[in-house]
Backbone as a ProteinNet text record, in pm:
[ID]
protein_1_A
[PRIMARY]
QVPLVESGGGLVQPGGSVTLSCTPSTSDFVIYSSNIISWFRQAPGKEREFVAGVTWRNYKRYYGDSAQGRFIIRRDAAANTVSLQMDNLTPEDTAIYYCARKWDADTWYDGSKYDAWGEGTQVTVTY
[TERTIARY]
84.9	0	88.4	46.3	122.7	116.4	230.9	230.9	182	197.4	158.6	58.3	-28.6	-131.8	-127.6	-120.2	-124.3	-264.2	-299.5	-426.3	-413	-509.2	-514.7	-469.8	-421.7	-379	-496.3	-464.9	-570.7	-522.4	-619	-592.2	-597.2	-497.2	-493.2	-435.8	-482.7	-435.3	-302.9	-222	-98	-127.5	-42.5	-63.9	-150.6	-210.7	-299.6	-225.5	-304.1	-250.2	-318	-246.9	-303.7	-229.9	-300.2	-238.3	-251.6	-138.9	-133.8	-124.4	-175.3	-166.7	-109.3	-40.5	19.3	-8.5	-54.3	-84.6	-60.8	-32.2	-18.1	-147.5	-133	-251	-319.3	-242.9	-299.8	-236.6	-300.6	-247.6	-123	-95.3	24.4	152	137.7	255.6	282.3	398.4	432.5	535.3	513.8	613.9	687.2	816	895.7	956.5	997.4	1047.5	1173.6	1248	1372.1	1347.4	1225.6	1196.3	1187.8	1204.5	1173.2	1071	970.7	871.5	892.3	905.2	936.7	844.1	841.7	771.4	874.9	852.9	929.7	830.4	883.4	796.4	871.7	794.4	853.6	763.6	820.4	750.4	786	702.1	731	865.9	946	1076	1183.2	1151.2	1248.1	1278.2	1388.8	1425.7	1342.7	1333.4	1265.4	1339.8	1264.6	1321.1	1271.3	1361.6	1323.9	1251.8	1139.1	1062.3	1073.9	1038	1041.1	1035.3	1090	1087.1	1077.2	1024.7	1010.2	1044.4	1127.4	1162.1	1050.4	1028.9	915.3	942	1066.8	1095.8	1096.7	1172.9	1195.6	1147.8	1068.9	1002	1100.8	1216.9	1312.4	1265.4	1266.5	1214.4	1323.1	1315.2	1409.6	1328.7	1386.5	1319.9	1417.1	1364.9	1441.6	1437.3	1523.9	1533.6	1401.2	1329	1204.6	1093.5	1108.6	1004.1	1029.2	1151.6	1187	1100.5	1039.3	961.5	819.7	787	652.1	576.3	649.5	586.2	614.7	520	537.2	499.1	589.9	560.5	529.6	429.2	388	363.4	377.6	340.2	249.8	152.8	61.1	80.7	158.3	191.9	68.7	-23.2	-143.2	-227.6	-231.1	-310.3	-226.7	-97.8	-8.2	-11.8	-9.9	-27	80.3	126.3	217.2	149.5	150.6	88.8	193	163.1	249.6	161.9	173	100.3	185	127.5	200.8	128.8	199.3	143.3	215.7	151.2	210.8	263.1	178.2	217.9	237.5	328	354.4	341.9	332.1	324.2	443.7	556.9	675.8	658	556.1	526.8	442.7	400.5	321.4	404.3	350.8	424.7	336.7	385	327.3	406.2	334.8	395.5	382.5	495	501	545.2	489.2	547.1	620	719.5	805	860.5	901.3	958.6	1100.2	1184.9	1323.1	1344.5	1429.1	1446.5	1511.2	1600.6	1663.3	1679.8	1725.4	1728.9	1859.5	1953.7	2075.9	2041.3	2114.5	2091.4	1943.5	1878.1	1733.8	1690.1	1780.9	1751.6	1756.3	1806.2	1833.7	1716.9	1637.8	1520.7	1552.1	1670.2	1706.2	1721.3	1730.9	1746.4	1611.7	1504	1371.1	1316.4	1251.5	1211.1	1061.8	983.1	838.7	785.6	701.5	651.2	500.1	439.9	301.9	297.9	179	162.5	163.6	152.4	161	25.6	27.2	-92	-51.7	-133.1	-99.7	-139	-47.3	-76.4	-49.5	-150	-137.2	-168.3	-72	-88.1	-104.1	-223.4	-251.3	-373.9	-389.3	-507.8	-625.7
-119.3	0	124.1	222.2	346.7	415	448.3	500.3	643	724.4	864.4	897.1	989.9	1028.7	1179.5	1218.8	1361.2	1397.6	1523	1573.8	1722	1774.1	1918	1962.6	1871.1	1909.3	1941.4	1991.6	2024	2122.7	2186.5	2283.6	2423.5	2504.8	2641.1	2733.1	2854.2	2950.8	3011.8	3055.7	3126.6	3244.1	3258	3361	3316.2	3201.6	3150.4	3075.1	3018.5	2949.4	2814.8	2726	2597.6	2549	2474.6	2416.8	2265.7	2198.9	2053	2004.8	1886	1825.6	1685.4	1645.8	1513.4	1456.8	1333.6	1271.5	1122.1	1053.3	907.9	840.9	733.4	665.5	581	537.8	461.3	506.6	469.9	504.3	423.2	319.5	239.2	312	411.1	484.6	595.6	590	686.2	784.6	911.3	1013.6	1040	1012.9	1026.1	1166.4	1201.8	1336.7	1365.2	1263.6	1284.6	1300.1	1274.9	1270.6	1408	1407.7	1523.1	1476.4	1558.7	1534.2	1640.3	1593.8	1686.3	1666.8	1770.5	1765.6	1765.6	1676.6	1673	1688.2	1718.5	1723.6	1669.8	1623.2	1575.5	1613.6	1689.1	1728.5	1630.5	1618.1	1526.6	1556.1	1452.8	1467.2	1530.9	1556.2	1620.7	1530.9	1560	1484.2	1530.6	1441.5	1476.7	1590.4	1679.9	1802.2	1820.9	1853.4	1886.4	2020.2	2027.4	2151.2	2215	2140.7	2195	2080.5	2103.5	2003.2	2068.5	1993.3	2044.3	1933.1	1967.2	1868.9	1860.5	1739.8	1719.9	1774.8	1762.4	1799.6	1949.8	2020.2	2161.5	2255.1	2200.6	2284.1	2363.2	2305.5	2371.1	2344.1	2447.9	2434.9	2457.8	2384.1	2393.9	2416.2	2494.7	2521.3	2505.9	2450	2447.8	2584.2	2602.4	2733.2	2775.5	2680.7	2715.1	2753.9	2717.5	2742.9	2868.2	2913.3	3026.5	3148.3	3202.3	3324.4	3304.8	3182.7	3159	3049.4	2952.5	2838.4	2843.4	2789.9	2779.3	2638.2	2572.5	2439.6	2451.9	2381.1	2382.4	2239	2217.2	2087.8	2108.5	2020.6	2019.6	1885.3	1887.2	1761.6	1693	1771.1	1712.7	1639.7	1695.5	1634.7	1541.4	1532.2	1447.5	1484.4	1613.4	1661.5	1763.9	1756.9	1857.5	1920.4	2050.2	2119.2	2199.5	2223.3	2305.6	2409.3	2532.1	2642.7	2697.2	2700.4	2744.8	2865.6	2977	3102.1	3144.3	3233.8	3289.8	3180.8	3084.8	2970.7	3008.5	2939.7	2957.3	2821.1	2819.8	2690.4	2599.5	2658.2	2577.5	2499.1	2531.3	2456	2332.5	2315.3	2197.3	2071.4	1981.1	1858.8	1771	1650.2	1566.2	1596.8	1625.5	1659.6	1540.6	1502.7	1388.4	1433.8	1372.3	1391.7	1263.6	1280.8	1169.3	1190.5	1079.9	1083.8	1031	1099.9	1057.8	1051.4	957.8	938.1	1055.8	1126.4	1242.9	1351	1466.7	1583.1	1596.1	1503.5	1509.5	1484.9	1547.4	1532.5	1538.7	1639.3	1653.6	1670.8	1714	1743.7	1619.8	1508.9	1389.9	1292	1286	1199.6	1053.4	1010.8	869.6	825.5	920.1	889	877.5	902.9	897.4	755.5	712.1	571.9	550.5	655.4	639.3	750.9	714.3	809.3	793.5	902	893	869.1	856.1	832	960.2	1072.4	1199.9	1259.7	1390.3	1462.1	1558.3	1562.1	1642.3	1787.6	1876.3	2020.3	2067.2	2126.2	2177.5	2325.2	2404.4	2549.8	2591.8	2637.6	2674	2763.2	2834.2	2917.3	2832.9
0	0	0	-77.4	-83.8	51.9	109.9	247.4	263.1	159.2	167.6	58.2	86.4	-9.3	-29.1	-156.1	-188.6	-239.3	-219.1	-270.9	-299.6	-374	-397.6	-536	-616.6	-750.4	-839.7	-957.6	-1052.9	-1156.7	-1219.4	-1324.3	-1265.3	-1292.8	-1240.4	-1346.7	-1348.8	-1446.4	-1403	-1497.3	-1462	-1368.9	-1269	-1168.4	-1053.2	-1066.8	-963.7	-854.4	-763.8	-648	-630.4	-566.2	-529	-405	-321.9	-202.5	-207.4	-196.2	-193.1	-48.6	-24.6	107.1	96.9	201.2	208.9	347.5	350.8	478.3	466.7	576.2	570	524.6	449.5	398.2	505.7	604.3	714.7	845.3	953.8	1085.7	1118.9	1039.5	1063.4	1023.3	937.5	893	992.7	1054.6	1159	1105.9	1134.1	1105.1	1235.3	1236.1	1356.8	1365.9	1485.6	1508.2	1427.5	1392.7	1316.8	1166.3	1125.1	981.1	917.7	787.9	705	600.6	580.4	475.7	368.1	246.1	137	17.8	-63.2	-190.4	-302.9	-398	-521.2	-636.8	-752	-868.7	-989.8	-1084.6	-1208.3	-1324.9	-1415.6	-1536.3	-1648	-1748.7	-1859.2	-1922.9	-1937.3	-2001.2	-1915.5	-1788.7	-1699.8	-1580.6	-1516.4	-1397.9	-1278.2	-1182	-1058.4	-988.9	-930.2	-872.6	-730	-640.9	-502.9	-502.8	-433.5	-426.4	-288.4	-186.3	-49.8	49.6	167.7	273	408.9	504.7	641.4	739.7	839.1	941.3	1044	1093.6	1182.7	1321.4	1367.8	1506.5	1524.4	1443.7	1473.9	1364.1	1271.7	1171.9	1086.9	1061.1	971.3	827.7	747.2	611.4	507.9	400	289.5	161.1	71.1	-56.3	-172.1	-280.5	-402.8	-470.6	-565.9	-631.6	-693.2	-750	-818.6	-721.5	-596.1	-497.7	-414.6	-411	-326.9	-357.1	-254.8	-269.2	-321.9	-364.6	-418.7	-344.7	-291.2	-226.6	-76.6	0.6	144.7	186.3	258.3	310.9	458.8	502.2	642.6	688.5	817.9	871.4	992.2	1001.6	1114.8	1183.8	1290.8	1357.3	1416.6	1466.1	1526.3	1421.5	1300.8	1193.8	1107	1135.3	1055.9	907.8	881.8	745.1	710.8	587.6	533.9	412.5	407.3	294.9	218.9	94.1	9.5	-58.5	-12.9	-74	-187.8	-306	-424.1	-483.5	-489	-540.2	-667.5	-740.2	-861.1	-954.2	-981.4	-1062.4	-1208.2	-1272.8	-1415.1	-1484.6	-1615.8	-1685.9	-1656.1	-1620	-1586.2	-1456.3	-1380.9	-1258.2	-1285.3	-1407.2	-1442.5	-1422.6	-1340.4	-1306.4	-1219	-1197.3	-1092.3	-965	-859.1	-731	-635.4	-576.7	-487.7	-349.4	-247.4	-115	-75.9	9.5	46.3	186.1	248	383	382.9	457.3	478.8	629.6	671.4	815.1	885.6	818.8	879.6	774.2	817.6	728.9	651	672.8	591.7	445.7	357.7	211.8	179.2	234.8	220.6	74.8	-12.4	-151.2	-241	-187.8	-267.6	-258.9	-364.3	-363.8	-347	-385.8	-374.7	-229.5	-137.5	4	76.6	10.8	73.6	64	170.1	175	155.4	157.4	142.7	55.4	-38.4	-137.7	-154.1	-201.3	-246.4	-396.8	-447.4	-591.3	-673.2	-606.9	-675.9	-709.7	-728.4	-771.2	-882.9	-987	-1104.5	-1082.6	-1113.9	-1117.8	-1259.5	-1321	-1456.7	-1457	-1503.8	-1506.9	-1652	-1686	-1823.5	-1828.2	-1939.5	-1957.1	-2000.1
[MASK]
+++++++++++++++++++++++++++++++++++++++++++++++++++++++++++++++++++++++++++++++++++++++++++++++++++++++++++++++++++++++++++++++

């Protein structure tokens, strides 16, 4: 079973906003205090790209270059949810967005180090 579930994707116009959510698919999946939950994205024909991440213990946040100044990642520990607010979207933001979990925050940008992934949610930015 896929351990994480993303939601909130869809069609949005350039300049618009969308908020994605990520949550465990079952109560058996535990997010530990040492973990980091991150968002990655992959557009057709492109490599997977780190978007943003947040550490569970101390709420330290990391952003990829494409997200700086436009996206905000938040975590709600009580609800076991991580959200990604994306503003001022452009067609270049069109991609499948995935959330993933890594045991610690080292090499937070490296998707190959993450051990649990969701199936992704499509975001399409177009008129």
